[in-house]
Short mmCIF file of C-alpha atoms in Angstrom, two decimals:
data_model
loop_
_atom_site.label_atom_id
_atom_site.label_comp_id
_atom_site.label_asym_id
_atom_site.label_seq_id
_atom_site.Cartn_x
_atom_site.Cartn_y
_atom_site.Cartn_z
CA MET A 57 -0.07 0.16 -0.45
CA ALA A 58 1.19 2.97 -0.63
CA THR A 59 1.47 6.32 1.50
CA ALA A 60 0.77 10.03 1.06
CA ALA A 61 4.39 10.36 -0.28
CA GLY A 62 3.80 7.57 -2.54
CA GLN A 63 5.82 5.39 -0.81
CA GLY A 64 6.07 1.72 0.14
CA PHE A 65 4.83 1.13 3.53
CA GLU A 66 7.86 1.51 5.68
CA PRO A 67 7.85 -0.33 8.96
CA ALA A 68 8.68 1.47 11.83
CA THR A 69 12.51 0.36 12.52
CA GLY A 70 13.25 2.24 15.98
CA ASP A 71 15.57 4.88 14.24
CA GLY A 72 12.54 7.41 13.06
CA LEU A 73 9.99 9.60 14.22
CA GLU A 74 7.33 8.55 15.94
CA PRO A 75 5.01 7.79 12.38
CA PRO A 76 1.52 9.79 12.54
CA GLU A 77 -1.07 7.86 13.37
CA ALA A 78 -3.56 8.63 10.63
CA GLY A 79 -4.34 5.06 8.76
CA ARG A 80 -0.92 3.50 9.97
CA ALA A 81 -3.15 0.33 11.14
CA ALA A 82 -4.39 -0.10 8.24
CA GLN A 83 -1.82 0.48 6.04
CA LEU A 84 0.59 -2.28 8.61
CA ARG A 85 -2.57 -4.89 8.86
CA THR A 86 -1.53 -5.12 4.90
CA ALA A 87 1.58 -4.92 4.99
CA TYR A 88 2.31 -7.99 6.95
CA GLU A 89 -0.29 -10.50 5.46
CA GLY A 90 1.74 -8.93 2.03
CA LEU A 91 4.92 -10.73 3.76
CA LEU A 92 2.38 -14.02 4.88
CA GLN A 93 1.37 -13.56 1.37
CA ILE A 94 4.78 -14.49 -0.49
CA ARG A 95 5.69 -16.69 1.80
CA ARG A 96 3.02 -18.70 0.82
CA LEU A 97 3.29 -18.60 -2.54
CA VAL A 98 7.58 -19.30 -2.16
CA ASN A 99 7.02 -21.43 0.23
CA ALA A 100 4.76 -23.59 -2.23
CA GLY A 101 1.66 -23.75 0.08
CA ALA A 102 0.75 -22.22 3.56
CA ASP A 103 3.79 -22.80 4.87
CA THR A 104 4.05 -19.29 6.66
CA GLY A 105 6.80 -20.23 8.96
CA VAL A 106 10.25 -20.30 6.70
CA PRO A 107 11.39 -16.52 5.23
CA ALA A 108 10.74 -14.99 1.82
CA PRO A 109 14.15 -14.77 -0.09
CA TRP A 110 13.15 -10.33 -0.27
CA GLU A 111 12.87 -10.99 3.74
CA LEU A 112 16.82 -12.50 3.72
CA LEU A 113 17.74 -9.40 0.96
CA ARG A 114 15.79 -7.01 3.35
CA MET A 115 16.45 -8.63 6.76
CA PRO A 116 15.90 -4.82 8.96
CA ARG A 117 13.55 -3.98 7.56
CA ALA A 118 11.08 -6.82 7.89
CA VAL A 119 12.24 -8.44 11.71
CA ALA A 120 10.87 -4.49 12.66
CA LEU A 121 7.69 -5.19 10.31
CA VAL A 122 6.90 -8.37 12.18
CA LEU A 123 7.44 -6.05 15.68
CA GLU A 124 5.55 -3.82 14.43
CA ALA A 125 2.72 -6.04 13.29
CA ALA A 126 2.79 -7.93 17.11
CA GLY A 127 2.40 -4.31 18.32
CA LEU A 128 5.13 -4.13 20.65
CA PRO A 129 6.65 -0.75 20.67
CA PRO A 130 9.08 0.75 18.53
CA SER A 131 11.14 3.49 20.13
CA ALA A 132 10.99 7.00 18.02
CA VAL A 133 13.90 9.97 17.34
CA ASP A 134 12.87 13.33 17.48
CA ALA A 135 15.17 15.53 14.94
CA GLU A 136 17.84 16.10 16.35
CA GLY A 137 18.48 12.47 17.31
CA ARG A 138 17.62 11.86 20.60
CA ARG A 139 15.00 9.65 22.16
CA THR A 140 11.67 10.37 22.31
CA ARG A 141 9.81 7.54 22.92
CA THR A 142 10.92 3.68 24.76
CA GLY A 143 10.36 0.90 22.14
CA TYR A 144 12.11 -1.36 19.97
CA ARG A 145 14.72 -0.58 17.85
CA VAL A 146 16.54 -2.74 14.60
CA ALA A 147 19.68 -2.17 12.72
CA ALA A 148 21.59 -4.46 10.52
CA SER A 149 24.23 -6.29 13.08
CA ALA A 150 28.00 -4.75 13.30
CA SER A 151 28.81 -8.20 12.77
CA GLY A 152 27.13 -8.87 9.55
CA GLY A 153 27.27 -12.08 7.99
CA GLY A 154 23.20 -11.47 7.24
CA ARG A 155 21.71 -10.86 10.52
CA VAL A 156 20.17 -7.93 12.59
CA GLU A 157 20.05 -6.81 16.53
CA VAL A 158 16.59 -5.94 18.02
CA THR A 159 17.57 -3.87 20.98
CA TRP A 160 15.43 -2.19 23.65
CA LEU A 161 16.55 1.69 23.98
CA GLY A 162 13.79 4.71 25.47
CA PRO A 163 15.08 8.61 26.90
CA PRO A 164 17.75 8.84 28.73
CA GLY A 165 16.32 7.38 32.34
CA GLY A 166 12.97 6.14 31.19
CA GLY A 167 13.42 2.55 32.76
CA ALA A 168 13.86 1.29 28.86
CA ALA A 169 16.90 -0.95 30.54
CA GLY A 170 15.38 -2.02 33.61
CA GLU A 171 12.45 -4.08 31.15
CA GLU A 172 15.01 -4.88 28.09
CA GLN A 173 14.91 -9.11 28.84
CA GLU A 174 11.49 -8.78 29.53
CA ARG A 175 10.87 -6.86 26.47
CA LEU A 176 13.06 -8.52 23.75
CA THR A 177 12.34 -12.08 24.62
CA ALA A 178 8.41 -10.56 23.89
CA CYS A 179 10.08 -9.81 20.50
CA ALA A 180 11.86 -13.66 19.89
CA ALA A 181 8.15 -14.64 20.60
CA ALA A 182 7.04 -13.06 18.11
CA LEU A 183 9.98 -13.35 15.71
CA GLU A 184 10.50 -17.70 16.24
CA PRO A 185 7.01 -18.71 14.67
CA LEU A 186 7.54 -16.81 11.44
CA GLY A 187 10.91 -18.85 11.14
CA TRP A 188 13.79 -15.81 11.90
CA VAL A 189 16.42 -17.76 14.93
CA CYS A 190 16.61 -15.40 18.05
CA LEU A 191 19.28 -15.78 20.34
CA LEU A 192 19.34 -12.74 23.19
CA TYR A 193 23.34 -11.06 24.65
CA ARG A 194 24.54 -9.18 26.57
CA GLY A 195 26.65 -6.15 25.02
CA PRO A 196 28.64 -3.34 25.62
CA ARG A 197 27.63 -1.69 29.40
CA ARG A 198 25.93 -5.29 30.41
CA ARG A 199 22.96 -4.21 27.73
CA ARG A 200 21.18 -6.94 25.88
CA PHE A 201 20.49 -7.09 22.83
CA LEU A 202 18.79 -9.48 20.64
CA GLU A 203 20.64 -10.63 17.46
CA VAL A 204 17.96 -11.83 14.91
CA GLU A 205 19.63 -14.25 12.15
CA PRO A 206 17.95 -16.93 9.59
CA PRO A 207 16.79 -20.53 9.91
CA PRO A 208 20.06 -22.52 8.78
#
């Protein structure tokens, strides 16, 4: 579904401004149903538990779409890049190798660090039934992150 600017639907990755509410739920539903339909077509039937090839080429976008469709809140930043909302952030993994990292971020002093294990576990619970392999790690400053990769 096209947005007002003529662009395709962009799921929230947690690095942008808060998405506008107007019509977003319908656009999200259409995009997610499209993801499942593509999976059915390329996976020869009703199997939606394996990522489609396009998802592997655009993993941060595909993972963000699943998380947003699951009702998990994305983080957001203002025009200066300061965090304004607590939620997930999806980005290509610094280690490369066809992986993405999901972190739980929020404004300074907002308590994101205290809820990250529970919230990242919820992110994994949304991703794993769709075939993504999720591993929870501790990174720098003992902050947790979820590494997401395609099935072997």
